[in-house]
Coordinates of N, CA and C and ligand atoms in Angstrom, one line a residue:
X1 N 0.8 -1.2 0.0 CA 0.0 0.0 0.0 C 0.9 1.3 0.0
X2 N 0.4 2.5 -0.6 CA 1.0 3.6 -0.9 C 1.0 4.3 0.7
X3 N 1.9 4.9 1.2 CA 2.3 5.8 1.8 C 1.8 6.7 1.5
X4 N 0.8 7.7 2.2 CA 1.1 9.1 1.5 C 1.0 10.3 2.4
X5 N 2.3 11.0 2.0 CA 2.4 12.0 3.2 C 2.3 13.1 3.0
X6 N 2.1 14.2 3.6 CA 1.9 15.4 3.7 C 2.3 16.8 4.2
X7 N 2.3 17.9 4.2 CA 2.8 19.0 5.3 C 1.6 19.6 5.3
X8 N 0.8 19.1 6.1 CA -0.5 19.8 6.6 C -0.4 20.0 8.4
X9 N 1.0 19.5 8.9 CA 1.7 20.2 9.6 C 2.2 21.3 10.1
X10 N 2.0 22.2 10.2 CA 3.3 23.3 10.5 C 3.8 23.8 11.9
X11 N 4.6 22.7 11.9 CA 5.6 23.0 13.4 C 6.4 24.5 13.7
X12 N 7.0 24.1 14.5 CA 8.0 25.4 15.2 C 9.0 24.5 15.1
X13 N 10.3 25.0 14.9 CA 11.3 24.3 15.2 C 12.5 25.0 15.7
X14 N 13.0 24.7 16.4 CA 14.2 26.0 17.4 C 15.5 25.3 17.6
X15 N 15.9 26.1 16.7 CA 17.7 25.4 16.8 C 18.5 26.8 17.9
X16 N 19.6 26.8 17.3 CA 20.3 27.6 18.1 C 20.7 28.6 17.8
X17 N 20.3 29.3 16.0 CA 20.6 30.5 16.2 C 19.2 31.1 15.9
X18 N 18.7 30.0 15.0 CA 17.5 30.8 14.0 C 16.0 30.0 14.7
X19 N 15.3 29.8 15.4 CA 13.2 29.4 15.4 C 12.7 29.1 14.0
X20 N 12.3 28.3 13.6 CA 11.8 28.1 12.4 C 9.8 28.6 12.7
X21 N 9.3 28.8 12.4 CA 7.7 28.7 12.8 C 6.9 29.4 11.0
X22 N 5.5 29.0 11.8 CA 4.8 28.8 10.1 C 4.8 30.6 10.2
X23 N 4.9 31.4 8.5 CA 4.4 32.5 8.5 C 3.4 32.4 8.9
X24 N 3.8 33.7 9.2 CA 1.6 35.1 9.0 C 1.4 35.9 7.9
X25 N 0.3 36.1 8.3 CA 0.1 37.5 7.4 C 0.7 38.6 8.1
X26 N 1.3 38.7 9.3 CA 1.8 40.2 10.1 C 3.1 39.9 9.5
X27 N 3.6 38.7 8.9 CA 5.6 38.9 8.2 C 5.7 39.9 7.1
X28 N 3.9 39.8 6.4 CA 4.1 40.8 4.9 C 5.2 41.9 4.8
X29 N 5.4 42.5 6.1 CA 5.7 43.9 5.7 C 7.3 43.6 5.3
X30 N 7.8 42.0 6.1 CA 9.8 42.0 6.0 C 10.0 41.4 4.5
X31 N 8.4 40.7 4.2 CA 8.7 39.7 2.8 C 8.4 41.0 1.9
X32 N 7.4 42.2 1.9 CA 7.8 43.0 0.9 C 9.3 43.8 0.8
X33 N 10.2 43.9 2.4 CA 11.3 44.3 1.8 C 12.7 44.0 1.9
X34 N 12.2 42.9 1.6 CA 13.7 41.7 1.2 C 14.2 42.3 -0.2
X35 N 15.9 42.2 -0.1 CA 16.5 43.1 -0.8 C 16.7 43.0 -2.1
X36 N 17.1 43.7 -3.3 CA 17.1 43.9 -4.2 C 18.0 42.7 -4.6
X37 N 19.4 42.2 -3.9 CA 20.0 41.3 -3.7 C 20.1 39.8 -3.4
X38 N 18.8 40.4 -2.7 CA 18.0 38.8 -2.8 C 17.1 38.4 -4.1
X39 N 16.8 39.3 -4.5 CA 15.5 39.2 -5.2 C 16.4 38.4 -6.5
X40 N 17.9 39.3 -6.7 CA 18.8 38.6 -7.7 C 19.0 37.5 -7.4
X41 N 19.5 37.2 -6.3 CA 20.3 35.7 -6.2 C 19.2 34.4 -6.4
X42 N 17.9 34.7 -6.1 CA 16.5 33.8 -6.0 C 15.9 33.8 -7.3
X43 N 16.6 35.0 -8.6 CA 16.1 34.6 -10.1 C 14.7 35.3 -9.9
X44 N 14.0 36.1 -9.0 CA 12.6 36.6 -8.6 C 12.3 37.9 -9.8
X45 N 11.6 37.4 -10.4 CA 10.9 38.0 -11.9 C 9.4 38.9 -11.8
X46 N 8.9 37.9 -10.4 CA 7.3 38.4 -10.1 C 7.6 39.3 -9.2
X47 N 6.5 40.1 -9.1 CA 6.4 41.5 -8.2 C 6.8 42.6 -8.9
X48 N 6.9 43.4 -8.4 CA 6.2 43.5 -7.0 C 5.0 43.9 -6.6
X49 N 4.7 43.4 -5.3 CA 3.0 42.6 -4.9 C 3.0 44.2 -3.5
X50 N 1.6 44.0 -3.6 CA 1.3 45.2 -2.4 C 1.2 44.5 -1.6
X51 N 1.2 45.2 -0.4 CA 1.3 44.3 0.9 C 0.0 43.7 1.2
X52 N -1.0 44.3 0.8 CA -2.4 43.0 0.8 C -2.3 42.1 0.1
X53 N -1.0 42.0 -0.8 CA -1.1 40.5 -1.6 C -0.5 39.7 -0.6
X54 N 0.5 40.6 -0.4 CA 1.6 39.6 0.3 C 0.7 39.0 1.7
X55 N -0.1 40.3 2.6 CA -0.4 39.2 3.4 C -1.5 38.4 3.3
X56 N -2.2 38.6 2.5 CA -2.9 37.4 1.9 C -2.5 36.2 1.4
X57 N -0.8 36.4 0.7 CA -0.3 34.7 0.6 C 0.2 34.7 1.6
X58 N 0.7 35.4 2.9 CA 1.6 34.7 4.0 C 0.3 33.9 4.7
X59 N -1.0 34.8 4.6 CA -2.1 34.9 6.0 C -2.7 32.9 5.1
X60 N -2.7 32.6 4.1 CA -3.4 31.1 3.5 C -2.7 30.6 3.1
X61 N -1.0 31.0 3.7 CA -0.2 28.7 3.6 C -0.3 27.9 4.7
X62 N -0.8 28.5 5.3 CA -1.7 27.5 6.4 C -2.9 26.3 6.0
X63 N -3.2 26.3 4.7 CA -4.5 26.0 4.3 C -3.6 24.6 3.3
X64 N -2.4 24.8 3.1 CA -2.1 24.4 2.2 C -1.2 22.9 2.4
X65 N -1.5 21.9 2.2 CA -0.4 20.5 2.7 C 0.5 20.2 1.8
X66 N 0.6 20.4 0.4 CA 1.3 20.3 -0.4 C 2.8 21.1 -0.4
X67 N 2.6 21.9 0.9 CA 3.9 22.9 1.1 C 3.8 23.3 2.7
X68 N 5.3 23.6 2.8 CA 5.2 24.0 4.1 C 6.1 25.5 4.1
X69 N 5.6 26.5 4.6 CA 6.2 28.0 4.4 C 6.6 28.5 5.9
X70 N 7.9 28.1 6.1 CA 8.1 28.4 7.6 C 9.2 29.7 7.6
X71 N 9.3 31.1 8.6 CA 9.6 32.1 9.0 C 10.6 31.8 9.5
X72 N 12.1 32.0 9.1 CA 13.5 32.2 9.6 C 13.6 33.1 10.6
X73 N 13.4 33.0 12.2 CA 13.7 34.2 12.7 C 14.6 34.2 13.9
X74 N 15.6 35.0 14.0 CA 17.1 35.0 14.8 C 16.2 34.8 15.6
X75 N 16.9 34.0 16.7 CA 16.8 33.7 17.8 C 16.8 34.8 18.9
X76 N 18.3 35.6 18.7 CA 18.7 36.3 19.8 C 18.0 37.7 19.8
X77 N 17.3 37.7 18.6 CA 16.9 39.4 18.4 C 15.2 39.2 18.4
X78 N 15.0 37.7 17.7 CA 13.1 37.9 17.3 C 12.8 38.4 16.1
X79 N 13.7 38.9 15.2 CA 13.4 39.7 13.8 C 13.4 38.1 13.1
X80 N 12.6 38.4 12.2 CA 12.2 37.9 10.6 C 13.9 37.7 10.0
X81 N 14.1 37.1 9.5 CA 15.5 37.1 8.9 C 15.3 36.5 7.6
X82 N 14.4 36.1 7.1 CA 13.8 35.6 5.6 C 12.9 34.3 5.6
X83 N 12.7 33.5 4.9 CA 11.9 32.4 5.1 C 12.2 30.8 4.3
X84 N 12.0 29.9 4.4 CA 12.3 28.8 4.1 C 11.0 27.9 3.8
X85 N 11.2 27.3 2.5 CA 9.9 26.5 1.8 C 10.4 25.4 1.4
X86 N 9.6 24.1 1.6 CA 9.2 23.2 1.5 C 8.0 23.2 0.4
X87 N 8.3 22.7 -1.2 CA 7.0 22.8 -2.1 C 7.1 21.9 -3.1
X88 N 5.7 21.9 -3.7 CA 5.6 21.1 -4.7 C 5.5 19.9 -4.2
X89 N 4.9 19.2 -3.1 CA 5.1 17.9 -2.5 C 4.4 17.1 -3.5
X90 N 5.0 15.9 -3.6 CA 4.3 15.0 -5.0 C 4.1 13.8 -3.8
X91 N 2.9 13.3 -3.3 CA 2.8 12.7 -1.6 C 2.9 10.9 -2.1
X92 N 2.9 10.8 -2.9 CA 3.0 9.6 -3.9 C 4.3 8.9 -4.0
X93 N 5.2 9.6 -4.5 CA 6.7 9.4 -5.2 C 7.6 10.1 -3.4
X94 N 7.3 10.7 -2.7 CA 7.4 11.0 -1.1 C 9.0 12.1 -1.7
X95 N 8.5 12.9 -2.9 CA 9.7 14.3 -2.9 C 9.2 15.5 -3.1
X96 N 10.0 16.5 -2.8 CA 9.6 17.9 -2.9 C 10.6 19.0 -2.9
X97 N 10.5 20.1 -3.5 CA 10.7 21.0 -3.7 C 11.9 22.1 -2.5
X98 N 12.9 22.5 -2.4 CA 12.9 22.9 -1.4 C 13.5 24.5 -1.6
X99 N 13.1 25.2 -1.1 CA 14.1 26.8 -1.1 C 14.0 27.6 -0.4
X100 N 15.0 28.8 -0.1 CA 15.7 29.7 1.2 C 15.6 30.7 0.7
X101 N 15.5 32.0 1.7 CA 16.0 33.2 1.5 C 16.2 34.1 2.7
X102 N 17.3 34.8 2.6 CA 17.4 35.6 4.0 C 16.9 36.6 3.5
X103 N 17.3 37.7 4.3 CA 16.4 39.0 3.6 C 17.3 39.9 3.0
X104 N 18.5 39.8 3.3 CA 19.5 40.6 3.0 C 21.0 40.4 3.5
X105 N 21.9 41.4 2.8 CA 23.3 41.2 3.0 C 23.8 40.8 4.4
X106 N 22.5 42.1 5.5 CA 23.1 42.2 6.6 C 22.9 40.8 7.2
X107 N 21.9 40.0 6.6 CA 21.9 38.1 7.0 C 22.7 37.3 6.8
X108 N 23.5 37.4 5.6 CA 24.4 36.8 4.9 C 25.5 36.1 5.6
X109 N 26.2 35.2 5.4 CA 27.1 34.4 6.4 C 27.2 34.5 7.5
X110 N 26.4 34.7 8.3 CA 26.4 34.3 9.9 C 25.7 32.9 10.4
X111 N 25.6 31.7 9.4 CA 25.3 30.7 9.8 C 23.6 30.6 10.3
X112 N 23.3 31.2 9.7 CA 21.8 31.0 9.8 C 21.5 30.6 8.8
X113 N 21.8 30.2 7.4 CA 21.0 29.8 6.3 C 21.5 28.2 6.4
X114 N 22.9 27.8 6.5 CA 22.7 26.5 7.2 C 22.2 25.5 7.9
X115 N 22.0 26.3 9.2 CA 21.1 26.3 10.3 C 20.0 25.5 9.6
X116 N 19.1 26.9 9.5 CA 17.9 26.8 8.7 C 17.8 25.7 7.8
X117 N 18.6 25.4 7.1 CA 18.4 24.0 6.1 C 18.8 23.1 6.7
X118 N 19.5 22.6 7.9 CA 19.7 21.5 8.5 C 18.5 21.2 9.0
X119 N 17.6 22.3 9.5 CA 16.8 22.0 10.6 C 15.2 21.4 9.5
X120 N 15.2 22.4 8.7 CA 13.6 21.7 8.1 C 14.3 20.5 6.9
X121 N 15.0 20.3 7.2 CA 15.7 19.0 6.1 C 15.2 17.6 7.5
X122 N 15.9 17.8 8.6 CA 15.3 17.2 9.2 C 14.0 16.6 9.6
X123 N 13.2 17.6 9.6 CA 11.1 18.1 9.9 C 11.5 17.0 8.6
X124 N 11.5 17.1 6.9 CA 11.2 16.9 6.0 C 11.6 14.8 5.9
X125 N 12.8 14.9 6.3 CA 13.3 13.3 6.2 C 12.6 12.6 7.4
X126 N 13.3 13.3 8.9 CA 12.3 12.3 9.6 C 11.1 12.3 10.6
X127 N 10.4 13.2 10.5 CA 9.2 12.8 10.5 C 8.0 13.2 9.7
X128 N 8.3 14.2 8.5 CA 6.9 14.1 7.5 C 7.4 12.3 6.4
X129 N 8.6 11.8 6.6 CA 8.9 10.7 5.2 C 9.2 10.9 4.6
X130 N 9.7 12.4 3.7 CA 10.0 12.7 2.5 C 11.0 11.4 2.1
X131 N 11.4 11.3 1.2 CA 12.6 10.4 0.5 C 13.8 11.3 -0.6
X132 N 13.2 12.2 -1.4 CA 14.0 13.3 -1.7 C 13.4 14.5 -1.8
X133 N 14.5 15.7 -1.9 CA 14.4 16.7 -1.5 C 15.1 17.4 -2.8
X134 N 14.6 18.2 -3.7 CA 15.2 18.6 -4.7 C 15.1 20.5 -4.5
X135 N 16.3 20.6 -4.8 CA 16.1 22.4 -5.7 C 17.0 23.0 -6.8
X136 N 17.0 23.9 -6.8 CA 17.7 24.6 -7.9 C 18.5 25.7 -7.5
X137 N 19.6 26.1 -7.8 CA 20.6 27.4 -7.6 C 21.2 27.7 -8.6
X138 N 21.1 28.4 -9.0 CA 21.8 29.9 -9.9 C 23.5 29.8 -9.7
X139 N 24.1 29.8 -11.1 CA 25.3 30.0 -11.0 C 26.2 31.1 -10.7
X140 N 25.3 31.9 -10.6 CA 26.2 33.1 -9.5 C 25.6 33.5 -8.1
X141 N 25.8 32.3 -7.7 CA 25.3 32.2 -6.4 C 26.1 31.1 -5.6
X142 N 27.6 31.4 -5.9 CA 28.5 30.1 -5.0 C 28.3 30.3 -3.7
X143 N 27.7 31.0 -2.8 CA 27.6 31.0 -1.3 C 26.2 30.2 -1.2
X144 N 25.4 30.1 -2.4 CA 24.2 28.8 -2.1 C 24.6 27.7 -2.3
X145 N 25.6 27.9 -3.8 CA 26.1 26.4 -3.8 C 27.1 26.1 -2.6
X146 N 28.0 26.5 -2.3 CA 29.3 26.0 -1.4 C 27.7 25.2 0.1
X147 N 27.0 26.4 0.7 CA 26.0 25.9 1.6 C 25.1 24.0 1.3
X148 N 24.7 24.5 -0.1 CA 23.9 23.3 -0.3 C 24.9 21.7 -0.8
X149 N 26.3 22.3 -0.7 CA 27.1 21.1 -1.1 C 27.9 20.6 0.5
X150 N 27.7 21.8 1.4 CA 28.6 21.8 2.6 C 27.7 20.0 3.2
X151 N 26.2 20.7 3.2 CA 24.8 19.7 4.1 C 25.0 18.7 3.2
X152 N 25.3 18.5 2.1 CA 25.4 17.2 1.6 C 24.1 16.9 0.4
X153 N 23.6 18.1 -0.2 CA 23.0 18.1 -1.2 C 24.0 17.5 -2.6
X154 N 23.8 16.6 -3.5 CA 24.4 16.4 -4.7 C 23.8 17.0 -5.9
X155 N 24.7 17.0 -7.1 CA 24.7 17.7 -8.0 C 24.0 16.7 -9.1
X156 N 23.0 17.0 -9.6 CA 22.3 16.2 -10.6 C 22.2 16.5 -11.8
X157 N 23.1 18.1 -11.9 CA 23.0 18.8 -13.3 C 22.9 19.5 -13.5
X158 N 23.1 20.3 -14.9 CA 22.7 21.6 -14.9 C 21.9 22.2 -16.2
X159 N 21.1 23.0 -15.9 CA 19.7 23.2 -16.6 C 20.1 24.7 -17.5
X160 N 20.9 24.4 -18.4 CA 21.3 25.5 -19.4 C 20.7 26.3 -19.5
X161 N 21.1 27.7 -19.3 CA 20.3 28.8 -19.5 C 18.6 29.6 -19.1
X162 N 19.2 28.6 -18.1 CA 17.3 28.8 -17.2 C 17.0 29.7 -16.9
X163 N 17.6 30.6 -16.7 CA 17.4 32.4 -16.4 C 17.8 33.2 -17.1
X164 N 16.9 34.3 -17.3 CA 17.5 35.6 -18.4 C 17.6 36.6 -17.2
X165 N 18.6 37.5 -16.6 CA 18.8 38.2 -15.7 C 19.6 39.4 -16.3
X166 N 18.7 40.6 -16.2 CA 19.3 41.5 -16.7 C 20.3 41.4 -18.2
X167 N 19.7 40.5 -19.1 CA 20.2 40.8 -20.4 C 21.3 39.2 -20.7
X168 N 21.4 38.9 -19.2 CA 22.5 37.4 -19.2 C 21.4 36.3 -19.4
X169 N 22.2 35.4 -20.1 CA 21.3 33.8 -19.4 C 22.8 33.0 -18.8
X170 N 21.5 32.9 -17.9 CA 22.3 32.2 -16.2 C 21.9 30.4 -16.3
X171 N 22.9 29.6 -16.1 CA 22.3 28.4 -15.7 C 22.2 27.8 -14.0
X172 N 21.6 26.7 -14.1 CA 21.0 26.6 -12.9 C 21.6 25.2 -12.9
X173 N 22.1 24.9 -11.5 CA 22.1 23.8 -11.2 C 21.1 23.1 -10.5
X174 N 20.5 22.0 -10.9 CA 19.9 21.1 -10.1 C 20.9 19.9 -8.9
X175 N 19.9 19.8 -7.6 CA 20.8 19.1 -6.7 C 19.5 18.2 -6.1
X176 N 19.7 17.1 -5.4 CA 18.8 16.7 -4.5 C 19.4 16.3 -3.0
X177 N 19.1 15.5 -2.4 CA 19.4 15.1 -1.2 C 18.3 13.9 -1.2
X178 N 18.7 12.7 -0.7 CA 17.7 11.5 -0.3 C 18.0 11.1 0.7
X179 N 16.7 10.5 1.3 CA 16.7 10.1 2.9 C 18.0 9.0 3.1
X180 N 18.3 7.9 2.9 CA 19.1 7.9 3.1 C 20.4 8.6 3.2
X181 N 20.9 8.9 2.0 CA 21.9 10.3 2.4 C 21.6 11.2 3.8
X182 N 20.8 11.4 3.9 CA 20.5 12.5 5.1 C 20.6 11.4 6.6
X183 N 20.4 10.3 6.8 CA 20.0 9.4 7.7 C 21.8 9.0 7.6
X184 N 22.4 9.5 6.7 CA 24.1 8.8 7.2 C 24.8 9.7 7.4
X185 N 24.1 10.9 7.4 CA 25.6 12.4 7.8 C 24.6 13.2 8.3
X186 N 23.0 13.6 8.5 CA 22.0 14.9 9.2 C 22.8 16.0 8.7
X187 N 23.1 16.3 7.4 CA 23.7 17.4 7.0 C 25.0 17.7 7.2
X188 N 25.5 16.9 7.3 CA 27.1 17.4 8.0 C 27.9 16.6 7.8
X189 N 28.0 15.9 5.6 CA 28.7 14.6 5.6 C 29.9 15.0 5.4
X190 N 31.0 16.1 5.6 CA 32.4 16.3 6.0 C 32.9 15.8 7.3
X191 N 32.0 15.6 8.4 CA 32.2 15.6 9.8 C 31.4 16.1 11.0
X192 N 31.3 16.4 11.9 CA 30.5 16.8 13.1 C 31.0 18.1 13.1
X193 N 31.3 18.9 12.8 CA 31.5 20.3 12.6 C 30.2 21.1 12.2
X194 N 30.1 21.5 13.4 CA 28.8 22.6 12.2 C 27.2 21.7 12.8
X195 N 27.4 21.0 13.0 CA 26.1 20.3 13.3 C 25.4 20.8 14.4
X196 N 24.2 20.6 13.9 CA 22.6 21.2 14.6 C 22.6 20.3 15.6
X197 N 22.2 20.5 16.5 CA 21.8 19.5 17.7 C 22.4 18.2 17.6
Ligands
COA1 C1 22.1 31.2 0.4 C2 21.8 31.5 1.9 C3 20.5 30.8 2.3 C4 23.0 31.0 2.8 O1 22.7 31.3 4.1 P1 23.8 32.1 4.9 O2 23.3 32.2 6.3 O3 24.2 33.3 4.2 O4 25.1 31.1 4.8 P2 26.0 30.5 6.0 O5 26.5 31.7 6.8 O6 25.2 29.5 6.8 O7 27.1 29.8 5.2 C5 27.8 30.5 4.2 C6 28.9 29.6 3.7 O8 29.2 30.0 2.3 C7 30.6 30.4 2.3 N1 30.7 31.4 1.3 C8 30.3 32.7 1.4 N2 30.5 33.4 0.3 C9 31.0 32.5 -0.6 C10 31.3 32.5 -2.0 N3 31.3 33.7 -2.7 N4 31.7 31.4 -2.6 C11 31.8 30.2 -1.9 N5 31.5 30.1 -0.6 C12 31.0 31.2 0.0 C13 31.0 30.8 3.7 O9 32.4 30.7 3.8 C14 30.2 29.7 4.5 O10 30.9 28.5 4.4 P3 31.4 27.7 5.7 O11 30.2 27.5 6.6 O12 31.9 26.4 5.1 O13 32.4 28.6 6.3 C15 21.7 33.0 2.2 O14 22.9 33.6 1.9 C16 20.6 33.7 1.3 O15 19.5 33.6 1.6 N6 21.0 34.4 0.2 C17 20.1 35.1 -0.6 C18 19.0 34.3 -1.3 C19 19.6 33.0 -1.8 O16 20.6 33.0 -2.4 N7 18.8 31.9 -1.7 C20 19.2 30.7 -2.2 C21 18.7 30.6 -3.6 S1 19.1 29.0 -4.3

């Protein structure tokens, strides 16, 4: 018999630098101003959305099982620091979708976007079942790749010229991660360095 799983869940989850928890509609105001720099490195073509859009998609991914849309927020301060998604769940084949964003520069390498991916990689392998976990990164974005190769995401290829950005076409690499893989290193297949809990 078929398994079939879901994210009609949305937990909290609290590591040590960053709380994971589901959006609201009250985050609209940090997701309308996440940086120009973000907006590049994430390939983001739509928008920009008024903030009744926005809190109208933060205020109904609650409604939704096929994805889980959880709020990155520092631990030590309580601020919003960007968001982290789980999508596309196909509950059949038990894979999905996955992607990050901080909000800005001033988030950038302080170990919270690792954090953050160790922790709902976890939620995702062991206890919703996923089996893989797929996304895509942009080739001028080696600080997502070096991150998604550190946790132990592999490289499955690259999707020529998937983006037109400012007049360039950019390719994209595709990566995944499978439960196994994840069940023999929890993101940390160089060593215990670095590791969440
Ligand atoms: C990508 C992102 C989630 C990473 O999170 P982060 O908190 O900035 O990253 P961390 O501080 O946890 O780790 C950064 C790592 O990248 C390394 N790094 C930084 N700049 C780098 C570069 N130009 N090339 C290679 N590695 C780089 C750091 O040395 C560090 O590695 P280490 O832990 O082995 O020392 C975050 O930067 C972000 O949201 N960026 C904007 C949006 C985005 O790019 N989203 C991903 C789209 S696929």
């Amino acid at each position: 018999m078929v398994r079939l799983i879901s994210f009609a869940l949305k937990p909290t989850i609290t590591g040590d630098l960053v709380t994971l928890r589901p959006v609201s509609a009250d985050d609209a105001a940090d997701l309308a101003a996440v940086s120009p720099e973000t907006l590049r490195l994430t390939g983001t073509h739509s928008g920009p959305f008024s903030l009744d859009e926005l809190r109208a998609w933060y205020g109904s991914r609650a409604e939704h099982a096929d994805r889980l849309d959880l709020a990155v927020v520092e631990r030590s301060t309580g601020r919003w620091a960007g968001e982290v998604v789980l999508m596309n769940l196909d509950p059949v084949n038990r894979s999905c979708g996955f992607r990050i964003l901080l909000a800005g520069p001033e988030w950038f390498g302080r170990g919270l976007g690792t954090e953050a991916t160790r922790l709902v990689l976890g939620h995702a392998f062991d206890l919703v079942g996923v089996h893989r976990v797929e996304l895509t990164v942009y080739a001028f974005n080696p600080r997502a790749q070096h991150v998604y190769r550190k946790i132990g995401f592999v490289s499955e290829g690259i999707k020529r010229q998937a983006l037109l950005w400012d007049g360039e076409w950019v390719d994209a690499e595709l990566m995944s991660m499978l439960a196994p893989e994840w069940a023999s290193h929890r993101g940390t297949p160089d060593g215990a360095a670095g590791q969440d809990g």
